[in-house]
PDB file of N, CA and C in Angstrom:
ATOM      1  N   UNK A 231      43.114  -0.310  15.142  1.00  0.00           N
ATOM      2  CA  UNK A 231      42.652   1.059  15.046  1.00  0.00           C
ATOM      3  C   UNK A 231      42.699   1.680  16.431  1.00  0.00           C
ATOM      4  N   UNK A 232      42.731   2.939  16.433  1.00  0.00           N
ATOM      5  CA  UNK A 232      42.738   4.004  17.586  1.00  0.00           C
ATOM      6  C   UNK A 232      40.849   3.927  18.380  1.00  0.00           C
ATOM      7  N   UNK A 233      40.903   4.031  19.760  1.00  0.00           N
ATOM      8  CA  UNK A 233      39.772   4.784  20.155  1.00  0.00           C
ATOM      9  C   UNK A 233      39.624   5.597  18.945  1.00  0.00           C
ATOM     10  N   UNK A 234      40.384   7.108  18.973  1.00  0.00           N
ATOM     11  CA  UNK A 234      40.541   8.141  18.330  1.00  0.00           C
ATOM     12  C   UNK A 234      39.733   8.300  16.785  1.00  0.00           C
ATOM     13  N   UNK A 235      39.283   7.134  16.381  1.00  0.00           N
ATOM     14  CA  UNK A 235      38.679   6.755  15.079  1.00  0.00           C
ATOM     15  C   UNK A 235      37.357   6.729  15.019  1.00  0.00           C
ATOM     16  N   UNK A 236      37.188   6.557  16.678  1.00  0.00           N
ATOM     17  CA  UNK A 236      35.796   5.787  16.862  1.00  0.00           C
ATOM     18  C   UNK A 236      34.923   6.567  17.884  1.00  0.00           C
ATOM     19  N   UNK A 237      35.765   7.827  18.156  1.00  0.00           N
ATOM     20  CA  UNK A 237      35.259   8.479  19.918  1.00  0.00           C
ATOM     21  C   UNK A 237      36.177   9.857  19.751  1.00  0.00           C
ATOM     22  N   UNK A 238      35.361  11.053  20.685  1.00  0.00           N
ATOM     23  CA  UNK A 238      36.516  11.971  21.477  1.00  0.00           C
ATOM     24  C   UNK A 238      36.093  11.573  22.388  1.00  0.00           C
ATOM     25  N   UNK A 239      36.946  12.836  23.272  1.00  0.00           N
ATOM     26  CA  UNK A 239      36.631  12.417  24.903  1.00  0.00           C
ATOM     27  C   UNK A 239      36.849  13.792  25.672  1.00  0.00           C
ATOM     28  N   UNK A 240      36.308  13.974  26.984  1.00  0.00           N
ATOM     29  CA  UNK A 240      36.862  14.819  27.517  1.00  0.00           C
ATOM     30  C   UNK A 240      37.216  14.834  28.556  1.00  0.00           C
ATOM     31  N   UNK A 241      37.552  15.217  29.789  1.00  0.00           N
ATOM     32  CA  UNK A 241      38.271  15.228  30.729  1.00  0.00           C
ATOM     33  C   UNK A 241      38.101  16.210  31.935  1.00  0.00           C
ATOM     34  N   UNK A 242      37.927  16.019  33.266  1.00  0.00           N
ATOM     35  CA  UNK A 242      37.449  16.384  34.635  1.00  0.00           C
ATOM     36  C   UNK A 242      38.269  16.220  35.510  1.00  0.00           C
ATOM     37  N   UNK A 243      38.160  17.104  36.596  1.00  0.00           N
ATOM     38  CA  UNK A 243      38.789  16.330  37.752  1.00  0.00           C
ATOM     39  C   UNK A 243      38.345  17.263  38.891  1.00  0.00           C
ATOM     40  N   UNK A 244      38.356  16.899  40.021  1.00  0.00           N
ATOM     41  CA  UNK A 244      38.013  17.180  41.451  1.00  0.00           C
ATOM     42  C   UNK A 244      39.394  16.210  42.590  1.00  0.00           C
ATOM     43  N   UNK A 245      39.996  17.141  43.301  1.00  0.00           N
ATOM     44  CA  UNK A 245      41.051  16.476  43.895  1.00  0.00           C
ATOM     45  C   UNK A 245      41.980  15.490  43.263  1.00  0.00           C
ATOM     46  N   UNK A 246      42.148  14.546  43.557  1.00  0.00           N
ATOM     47  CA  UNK A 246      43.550  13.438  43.251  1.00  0.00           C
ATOM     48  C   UNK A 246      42.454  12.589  42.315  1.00  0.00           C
ATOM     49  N   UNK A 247      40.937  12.749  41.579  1.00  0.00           N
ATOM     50  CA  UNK A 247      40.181  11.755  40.781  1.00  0.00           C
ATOM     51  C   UNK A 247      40.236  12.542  39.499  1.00  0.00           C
ATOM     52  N   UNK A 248      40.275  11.896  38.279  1.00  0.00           N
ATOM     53  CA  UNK A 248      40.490  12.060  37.150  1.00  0.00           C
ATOM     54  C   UNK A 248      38.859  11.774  36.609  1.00  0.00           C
ATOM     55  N   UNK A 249      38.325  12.676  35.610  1.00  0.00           N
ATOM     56  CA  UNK A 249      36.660  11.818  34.870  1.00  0.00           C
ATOM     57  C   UNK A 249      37.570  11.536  33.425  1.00  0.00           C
ATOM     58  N   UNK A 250      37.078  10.623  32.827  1.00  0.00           N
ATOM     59  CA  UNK A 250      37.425  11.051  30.940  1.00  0.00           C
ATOM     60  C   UNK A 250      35.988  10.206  30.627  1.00  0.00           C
ATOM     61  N   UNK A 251      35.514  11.197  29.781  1.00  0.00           N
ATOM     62  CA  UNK A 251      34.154  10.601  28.683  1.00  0.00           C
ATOM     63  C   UNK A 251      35.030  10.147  27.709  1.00  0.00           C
ATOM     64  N   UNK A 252      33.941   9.308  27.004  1.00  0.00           N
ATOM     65  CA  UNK A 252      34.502   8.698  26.050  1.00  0.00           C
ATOM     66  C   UNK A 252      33.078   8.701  24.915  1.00  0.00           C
ATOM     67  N   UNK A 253      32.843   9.571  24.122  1.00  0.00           N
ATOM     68  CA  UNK A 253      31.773  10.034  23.245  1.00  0.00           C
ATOM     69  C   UNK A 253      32.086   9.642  21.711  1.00  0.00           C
ATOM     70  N   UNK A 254      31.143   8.353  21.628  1.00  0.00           N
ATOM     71  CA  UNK A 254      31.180   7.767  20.289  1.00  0.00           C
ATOM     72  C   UNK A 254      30.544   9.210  18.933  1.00  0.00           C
ATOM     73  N   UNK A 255      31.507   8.868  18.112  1.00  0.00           N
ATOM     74  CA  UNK A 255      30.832   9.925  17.123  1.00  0.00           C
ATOM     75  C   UNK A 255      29.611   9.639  16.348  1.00  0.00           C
ATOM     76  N   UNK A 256      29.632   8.130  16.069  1.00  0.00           N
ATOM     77  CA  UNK A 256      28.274   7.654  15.476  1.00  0.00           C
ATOM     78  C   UNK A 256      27.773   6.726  16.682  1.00  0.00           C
ATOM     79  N   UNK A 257      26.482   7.026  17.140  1.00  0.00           N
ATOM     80  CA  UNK A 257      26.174   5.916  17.973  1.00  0.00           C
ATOM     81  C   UNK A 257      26.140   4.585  17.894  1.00  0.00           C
ATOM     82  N   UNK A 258      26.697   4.258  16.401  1.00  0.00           N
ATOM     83  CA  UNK A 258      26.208   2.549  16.121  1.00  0.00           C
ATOM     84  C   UNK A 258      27.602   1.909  16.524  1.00  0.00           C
ATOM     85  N   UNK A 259      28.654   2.760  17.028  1.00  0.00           N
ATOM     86  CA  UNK A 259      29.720   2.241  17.428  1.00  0.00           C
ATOM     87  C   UNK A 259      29.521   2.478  19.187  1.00  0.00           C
ATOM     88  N   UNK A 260      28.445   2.540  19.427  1.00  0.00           N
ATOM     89  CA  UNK A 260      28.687   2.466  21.101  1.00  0.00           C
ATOM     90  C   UNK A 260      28.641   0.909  21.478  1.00  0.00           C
ATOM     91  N   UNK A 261      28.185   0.119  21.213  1.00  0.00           N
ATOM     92  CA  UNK A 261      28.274  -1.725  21.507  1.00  0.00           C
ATOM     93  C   UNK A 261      29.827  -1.647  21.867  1.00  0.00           C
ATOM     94  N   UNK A 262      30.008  -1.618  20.745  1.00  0.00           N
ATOM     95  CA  UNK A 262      32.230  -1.725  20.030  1.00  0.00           C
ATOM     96  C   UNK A 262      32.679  -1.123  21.140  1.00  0.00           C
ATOM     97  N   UNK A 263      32.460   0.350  21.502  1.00  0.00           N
ATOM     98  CA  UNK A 263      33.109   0.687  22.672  1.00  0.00           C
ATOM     99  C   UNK A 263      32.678   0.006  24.085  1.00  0.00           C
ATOM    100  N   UNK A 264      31.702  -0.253  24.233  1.00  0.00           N
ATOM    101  CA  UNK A 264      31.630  -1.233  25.461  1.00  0.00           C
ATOM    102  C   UNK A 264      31.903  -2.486  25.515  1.00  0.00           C
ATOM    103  N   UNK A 265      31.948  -3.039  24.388  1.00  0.00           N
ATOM    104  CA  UNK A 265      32.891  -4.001  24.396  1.00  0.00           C
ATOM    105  C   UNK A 265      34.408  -4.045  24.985  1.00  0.00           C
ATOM    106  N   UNK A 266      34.710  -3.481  24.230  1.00  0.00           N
ATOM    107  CA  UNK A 266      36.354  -3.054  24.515  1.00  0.00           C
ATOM    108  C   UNK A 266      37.253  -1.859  24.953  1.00  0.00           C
ATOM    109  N   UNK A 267      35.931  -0.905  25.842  1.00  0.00           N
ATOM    110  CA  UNK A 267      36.806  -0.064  26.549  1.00  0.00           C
ATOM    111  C   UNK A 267      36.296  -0.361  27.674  1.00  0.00           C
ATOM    112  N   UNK A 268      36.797  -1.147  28.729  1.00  0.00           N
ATOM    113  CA  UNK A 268      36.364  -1.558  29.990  1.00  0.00           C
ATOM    114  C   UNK A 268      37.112  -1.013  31.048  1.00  0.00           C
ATOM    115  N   UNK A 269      36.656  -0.895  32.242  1.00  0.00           N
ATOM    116  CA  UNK A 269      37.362  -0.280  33.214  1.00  0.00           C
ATOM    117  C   UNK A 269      38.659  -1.137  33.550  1.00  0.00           C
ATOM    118  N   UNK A 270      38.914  -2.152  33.378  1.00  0.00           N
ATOM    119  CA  UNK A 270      40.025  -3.145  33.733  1.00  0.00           C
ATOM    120  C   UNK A 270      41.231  -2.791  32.438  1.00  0.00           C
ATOM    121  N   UNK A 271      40.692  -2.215  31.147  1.00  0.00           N
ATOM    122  CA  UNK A 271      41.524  -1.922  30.053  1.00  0.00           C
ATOM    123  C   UNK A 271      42.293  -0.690  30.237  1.00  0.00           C
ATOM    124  N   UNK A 272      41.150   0.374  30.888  1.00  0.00           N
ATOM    125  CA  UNK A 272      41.802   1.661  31.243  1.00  0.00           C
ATOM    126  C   UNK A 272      42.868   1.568  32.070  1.00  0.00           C
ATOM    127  N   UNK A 273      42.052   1.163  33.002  1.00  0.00           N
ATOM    128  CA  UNK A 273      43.066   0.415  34.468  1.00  0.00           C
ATOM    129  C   UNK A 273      44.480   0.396  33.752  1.00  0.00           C
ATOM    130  N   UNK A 274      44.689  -0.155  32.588  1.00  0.00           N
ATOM    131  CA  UNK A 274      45.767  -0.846  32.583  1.00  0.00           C
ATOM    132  C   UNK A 274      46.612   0.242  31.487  1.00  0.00           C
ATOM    133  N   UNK A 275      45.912   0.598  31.131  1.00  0.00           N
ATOM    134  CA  UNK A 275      46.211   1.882  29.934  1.00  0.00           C
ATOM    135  C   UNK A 275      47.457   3.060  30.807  1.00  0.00           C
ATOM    136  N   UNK A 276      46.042   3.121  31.978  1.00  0.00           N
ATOM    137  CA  UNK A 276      47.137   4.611  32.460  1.00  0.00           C
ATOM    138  C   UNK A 276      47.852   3.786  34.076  1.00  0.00           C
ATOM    139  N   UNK A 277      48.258   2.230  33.818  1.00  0.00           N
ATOM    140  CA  UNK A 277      49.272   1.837  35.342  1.00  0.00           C
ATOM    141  C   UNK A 277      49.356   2.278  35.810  1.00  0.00           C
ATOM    142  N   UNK A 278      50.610   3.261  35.158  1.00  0.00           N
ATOM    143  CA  UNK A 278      51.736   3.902  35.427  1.00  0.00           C
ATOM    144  C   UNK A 278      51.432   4.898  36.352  1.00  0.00           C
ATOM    145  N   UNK A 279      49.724   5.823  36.021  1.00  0.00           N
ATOM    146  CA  UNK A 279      49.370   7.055  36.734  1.00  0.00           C
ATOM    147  C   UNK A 279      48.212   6.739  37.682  1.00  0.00           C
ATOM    148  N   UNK A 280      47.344   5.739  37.444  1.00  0.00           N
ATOM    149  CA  UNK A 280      45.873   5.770  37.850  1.00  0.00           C
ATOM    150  C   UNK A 280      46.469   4.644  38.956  1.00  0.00           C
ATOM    151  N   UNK A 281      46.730   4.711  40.547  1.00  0.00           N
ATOM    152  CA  UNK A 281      46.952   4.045  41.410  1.00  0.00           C
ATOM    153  C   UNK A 281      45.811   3.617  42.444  1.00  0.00           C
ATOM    154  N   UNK A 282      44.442   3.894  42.047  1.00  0.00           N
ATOM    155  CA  UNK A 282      43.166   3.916  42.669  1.00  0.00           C
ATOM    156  C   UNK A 282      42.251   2.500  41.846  1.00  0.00           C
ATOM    157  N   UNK A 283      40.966   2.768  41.852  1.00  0.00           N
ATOM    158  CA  UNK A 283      40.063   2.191  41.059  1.00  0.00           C
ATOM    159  C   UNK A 283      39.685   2.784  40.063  1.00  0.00           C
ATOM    160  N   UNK A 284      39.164   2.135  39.105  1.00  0.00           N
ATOM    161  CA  UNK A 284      38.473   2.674  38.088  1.00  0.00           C
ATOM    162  C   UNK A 284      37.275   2.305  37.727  1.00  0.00           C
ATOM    163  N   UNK A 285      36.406   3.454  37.929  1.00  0.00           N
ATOM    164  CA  UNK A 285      34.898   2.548  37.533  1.00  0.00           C
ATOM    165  C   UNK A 285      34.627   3.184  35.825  1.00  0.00           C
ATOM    166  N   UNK A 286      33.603   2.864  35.615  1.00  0.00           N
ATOM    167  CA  UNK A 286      32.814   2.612  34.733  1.00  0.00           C
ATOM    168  C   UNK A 286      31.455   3.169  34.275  1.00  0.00           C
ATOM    169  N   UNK A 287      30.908   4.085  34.160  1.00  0.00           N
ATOM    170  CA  UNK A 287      29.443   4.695  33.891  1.00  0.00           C
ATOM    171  C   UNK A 287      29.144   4.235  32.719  1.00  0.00           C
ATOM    172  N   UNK A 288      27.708   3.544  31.803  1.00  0.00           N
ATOM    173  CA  UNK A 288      27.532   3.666  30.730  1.00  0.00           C
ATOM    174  C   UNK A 288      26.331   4.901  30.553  1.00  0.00           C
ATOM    175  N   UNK A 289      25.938   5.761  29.165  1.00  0.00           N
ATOM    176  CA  UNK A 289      25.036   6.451  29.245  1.00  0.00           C
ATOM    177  C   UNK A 289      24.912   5.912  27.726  1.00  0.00           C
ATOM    178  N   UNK A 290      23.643   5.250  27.569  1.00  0.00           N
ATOM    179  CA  UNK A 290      23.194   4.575  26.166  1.00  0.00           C
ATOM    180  C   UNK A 290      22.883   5.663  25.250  1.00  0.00           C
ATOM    181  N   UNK A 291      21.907   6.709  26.035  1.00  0.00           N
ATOM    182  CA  UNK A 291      21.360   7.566  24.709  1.00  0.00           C
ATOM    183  C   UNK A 291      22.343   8.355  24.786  1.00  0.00           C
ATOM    184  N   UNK A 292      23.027   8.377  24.907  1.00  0.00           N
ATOM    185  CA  UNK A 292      23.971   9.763  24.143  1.00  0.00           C
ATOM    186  C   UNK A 292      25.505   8.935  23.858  1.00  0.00           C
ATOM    187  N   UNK A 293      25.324   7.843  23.670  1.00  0.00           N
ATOM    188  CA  UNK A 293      26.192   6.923  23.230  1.00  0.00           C
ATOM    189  C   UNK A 293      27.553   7.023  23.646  1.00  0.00           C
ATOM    190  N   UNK A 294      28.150   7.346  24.904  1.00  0.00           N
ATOM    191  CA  UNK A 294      29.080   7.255  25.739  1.00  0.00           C
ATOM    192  C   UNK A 294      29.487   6.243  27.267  1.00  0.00           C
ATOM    193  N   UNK A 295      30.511   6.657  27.618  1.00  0.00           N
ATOM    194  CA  UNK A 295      30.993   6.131  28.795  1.00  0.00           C
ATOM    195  C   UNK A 295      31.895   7.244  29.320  1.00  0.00           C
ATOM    196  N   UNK A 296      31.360   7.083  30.919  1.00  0.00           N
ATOM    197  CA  UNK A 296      32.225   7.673  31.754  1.00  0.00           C
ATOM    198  C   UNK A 296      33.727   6.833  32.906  1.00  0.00           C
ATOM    199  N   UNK A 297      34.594   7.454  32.809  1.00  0.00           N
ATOM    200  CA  UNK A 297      35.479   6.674  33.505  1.00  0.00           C
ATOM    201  C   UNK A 297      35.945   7.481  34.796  1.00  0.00           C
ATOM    202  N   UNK A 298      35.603   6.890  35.850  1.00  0.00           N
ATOM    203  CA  UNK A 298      35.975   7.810  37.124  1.00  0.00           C
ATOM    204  C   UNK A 298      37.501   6.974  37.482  1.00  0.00           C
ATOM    205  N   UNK A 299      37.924   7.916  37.978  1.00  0.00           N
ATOM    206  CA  UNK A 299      39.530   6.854  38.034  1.00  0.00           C
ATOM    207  C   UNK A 299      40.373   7.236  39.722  1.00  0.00           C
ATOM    208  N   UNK A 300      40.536   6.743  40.315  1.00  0.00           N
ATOM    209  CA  UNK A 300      40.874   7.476  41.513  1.00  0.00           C
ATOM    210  C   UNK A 300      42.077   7.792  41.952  1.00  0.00           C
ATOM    211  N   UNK A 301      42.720   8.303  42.524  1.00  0.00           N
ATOM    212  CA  UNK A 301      44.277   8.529  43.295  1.00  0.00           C
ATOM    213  C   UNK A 301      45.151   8.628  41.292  1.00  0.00           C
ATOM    214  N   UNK A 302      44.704   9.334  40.601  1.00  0.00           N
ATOM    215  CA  UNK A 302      45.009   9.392  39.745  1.00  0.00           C
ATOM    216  C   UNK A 302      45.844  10.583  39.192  1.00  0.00           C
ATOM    217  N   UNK A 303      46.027  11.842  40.133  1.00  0.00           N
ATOM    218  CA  UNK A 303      46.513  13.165  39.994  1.00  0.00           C
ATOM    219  C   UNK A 303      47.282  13.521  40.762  1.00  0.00           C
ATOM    220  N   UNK A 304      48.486  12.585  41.219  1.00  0.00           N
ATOM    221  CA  UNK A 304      49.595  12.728  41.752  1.00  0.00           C
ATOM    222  C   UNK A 304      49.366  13.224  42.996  1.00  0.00           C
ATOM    223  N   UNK A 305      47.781  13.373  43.646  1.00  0.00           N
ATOM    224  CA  UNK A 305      47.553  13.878  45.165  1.00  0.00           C
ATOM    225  C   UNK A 305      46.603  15.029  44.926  1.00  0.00           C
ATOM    226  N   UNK A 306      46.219  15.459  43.576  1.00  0.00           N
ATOM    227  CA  UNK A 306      45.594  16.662  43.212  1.00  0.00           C
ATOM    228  C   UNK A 306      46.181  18.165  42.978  1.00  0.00           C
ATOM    229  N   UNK A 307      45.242  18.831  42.340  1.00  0.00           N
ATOM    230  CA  UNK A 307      46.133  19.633  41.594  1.00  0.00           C
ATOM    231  C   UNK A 307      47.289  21.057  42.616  1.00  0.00           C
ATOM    232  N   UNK A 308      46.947  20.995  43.720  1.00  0.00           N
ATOM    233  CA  UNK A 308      47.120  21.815  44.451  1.00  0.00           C
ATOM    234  C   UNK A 308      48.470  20.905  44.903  1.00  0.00           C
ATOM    235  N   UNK A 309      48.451  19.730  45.158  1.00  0.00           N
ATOM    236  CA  UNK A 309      50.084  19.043  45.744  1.00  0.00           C
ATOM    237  C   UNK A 309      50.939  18.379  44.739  1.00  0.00           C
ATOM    238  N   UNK A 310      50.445  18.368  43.159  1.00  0.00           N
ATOM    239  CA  UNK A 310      51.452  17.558  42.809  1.00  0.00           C
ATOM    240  C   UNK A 310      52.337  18.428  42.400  1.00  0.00           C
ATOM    241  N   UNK A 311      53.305  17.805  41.712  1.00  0.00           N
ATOM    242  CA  UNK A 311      54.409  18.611  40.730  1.00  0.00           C
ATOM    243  C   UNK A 311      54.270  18.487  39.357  1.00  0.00           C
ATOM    244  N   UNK A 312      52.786  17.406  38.926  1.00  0.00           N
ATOM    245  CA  UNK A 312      53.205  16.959  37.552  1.00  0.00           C
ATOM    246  C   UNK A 312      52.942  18.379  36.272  1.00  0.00           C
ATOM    247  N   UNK A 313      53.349  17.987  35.483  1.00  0.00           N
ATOM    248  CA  UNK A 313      53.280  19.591  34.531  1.00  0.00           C
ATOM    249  C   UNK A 313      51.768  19.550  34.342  1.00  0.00           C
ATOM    250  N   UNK A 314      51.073  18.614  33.897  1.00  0.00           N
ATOM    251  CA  UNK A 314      49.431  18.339  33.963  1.00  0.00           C
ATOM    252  C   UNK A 314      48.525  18.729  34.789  1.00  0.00           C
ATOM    253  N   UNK A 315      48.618  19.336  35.496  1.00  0.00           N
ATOM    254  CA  UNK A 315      48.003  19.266  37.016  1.00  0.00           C
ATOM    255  C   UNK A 315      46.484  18.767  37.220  1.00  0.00           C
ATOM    256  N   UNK A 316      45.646  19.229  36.139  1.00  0.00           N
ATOM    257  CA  UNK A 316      44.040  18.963  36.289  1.00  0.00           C
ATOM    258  C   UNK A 316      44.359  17.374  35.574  1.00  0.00           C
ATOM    259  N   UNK A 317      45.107  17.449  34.371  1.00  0.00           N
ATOM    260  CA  UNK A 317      44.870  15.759  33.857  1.00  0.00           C
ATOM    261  C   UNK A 317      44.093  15.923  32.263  1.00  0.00           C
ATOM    262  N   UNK A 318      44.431  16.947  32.250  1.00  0.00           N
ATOM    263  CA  UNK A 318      43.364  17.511  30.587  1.00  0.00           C
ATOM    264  C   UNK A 318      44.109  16.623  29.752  1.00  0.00           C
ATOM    265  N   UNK A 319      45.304  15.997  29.577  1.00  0.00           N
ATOM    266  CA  UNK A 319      45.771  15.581  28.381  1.00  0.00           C
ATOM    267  C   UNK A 319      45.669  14.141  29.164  1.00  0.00           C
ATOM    268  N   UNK A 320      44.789  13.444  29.782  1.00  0.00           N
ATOM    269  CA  UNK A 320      44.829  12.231  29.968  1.00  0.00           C
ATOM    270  C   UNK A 320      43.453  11.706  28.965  1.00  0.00           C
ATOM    271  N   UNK A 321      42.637  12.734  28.147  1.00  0.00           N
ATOM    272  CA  UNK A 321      42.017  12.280  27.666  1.00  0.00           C
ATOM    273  C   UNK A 321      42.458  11.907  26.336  1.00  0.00           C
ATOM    274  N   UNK A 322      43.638  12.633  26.057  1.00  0.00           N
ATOM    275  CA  UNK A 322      44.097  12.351  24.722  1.00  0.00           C
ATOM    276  C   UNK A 322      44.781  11.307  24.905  1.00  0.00           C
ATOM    277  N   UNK A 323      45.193  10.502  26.210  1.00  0.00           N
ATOM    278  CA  UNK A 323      45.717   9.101  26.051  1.00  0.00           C
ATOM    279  C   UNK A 323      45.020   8.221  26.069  1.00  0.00           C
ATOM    280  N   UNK A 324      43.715   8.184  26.776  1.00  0.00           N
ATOM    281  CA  UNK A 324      42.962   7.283  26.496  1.00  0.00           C
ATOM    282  C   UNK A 324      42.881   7.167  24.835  1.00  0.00           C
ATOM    283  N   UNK A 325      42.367   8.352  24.303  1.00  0.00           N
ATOM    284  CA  UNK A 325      42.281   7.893  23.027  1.00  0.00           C
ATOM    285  C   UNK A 325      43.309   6.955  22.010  1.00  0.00           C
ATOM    286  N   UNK A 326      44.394   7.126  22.307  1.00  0.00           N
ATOM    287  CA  UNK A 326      45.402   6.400  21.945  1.00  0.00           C
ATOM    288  C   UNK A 326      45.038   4.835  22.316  1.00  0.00           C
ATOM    289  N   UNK A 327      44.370   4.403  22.889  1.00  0.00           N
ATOM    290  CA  UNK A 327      43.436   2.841  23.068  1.00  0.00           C
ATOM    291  C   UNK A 327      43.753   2.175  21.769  1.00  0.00           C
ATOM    292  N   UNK A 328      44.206   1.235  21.161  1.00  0.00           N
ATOM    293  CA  UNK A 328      43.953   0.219  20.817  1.00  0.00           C
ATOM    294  C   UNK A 328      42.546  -1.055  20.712  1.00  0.00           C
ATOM    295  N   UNK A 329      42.017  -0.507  19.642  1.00  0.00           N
ATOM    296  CA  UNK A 329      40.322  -0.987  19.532  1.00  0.00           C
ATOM    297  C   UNK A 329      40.198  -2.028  18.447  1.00  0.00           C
ATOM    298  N   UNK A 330      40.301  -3.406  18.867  1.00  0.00           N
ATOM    299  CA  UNK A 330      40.233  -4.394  17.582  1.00  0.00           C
ATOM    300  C   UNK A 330      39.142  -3.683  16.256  1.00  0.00           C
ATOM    301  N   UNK A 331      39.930  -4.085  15.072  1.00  0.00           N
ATOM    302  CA  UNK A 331      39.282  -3.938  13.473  1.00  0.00           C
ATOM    303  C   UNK A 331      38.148  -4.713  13.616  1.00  0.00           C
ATOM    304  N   UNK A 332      36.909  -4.318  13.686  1.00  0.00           N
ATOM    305  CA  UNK A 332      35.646  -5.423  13.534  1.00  0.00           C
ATOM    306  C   UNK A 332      34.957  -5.235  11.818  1.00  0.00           C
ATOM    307  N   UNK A 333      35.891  -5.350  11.169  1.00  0.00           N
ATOM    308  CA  UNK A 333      35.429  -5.305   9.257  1.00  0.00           C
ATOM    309  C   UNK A 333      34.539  -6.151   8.976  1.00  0.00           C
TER     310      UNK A 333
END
């Protein structure tokens, strides 16, 4: 199954750092997402773009996670070239995550 099943998300940025929330729709799936959306998964999700660290925020009562991601915006929105510039559609890739079936 998708994140996308289980979460939206939204998306930030300040210079060359990317934010994406990750906001469970029912809270009884926030465990599931901390289980298996870890900063080492993201990490690996966006390689290709996120050339920094990636941390990790949990916020229990409102049943989310924050992902700060760094050197992630091609230098920020003012130097890159990418068509994205803030990174708004990096939240719709996270969602594309791959989240084991727990039936």
């Amino acid at each position: 199954m998708k994140l996308r099943d289980l979460a939206h998300s939204r998306t930030g940025d300040k210079g060359n750092t990317s934010n994406i929330s990750v906001i469970a729709f029912d809270a009884k799936d926030w465990e599931r997402l901390c289980r298996h959306v870890t900063a080492e998964r993201v990490q690996a999700h966006f390689a290709d773009i996120v050339k920094g660290a990636v941390v990790r925020y949990e916020l229990p009562r409102i049943a989310a996670l924050n992902f700060v991601m760094y050197e992630a915006l091609g230098g920020g929105v003012t130097r890159t070239l990418a068509l994205d510039a803030h990174g708004k559609s990096l939240s719709s890739a996270l969602l594309d995550l791959e989240i084991p079936d727990e039936a």
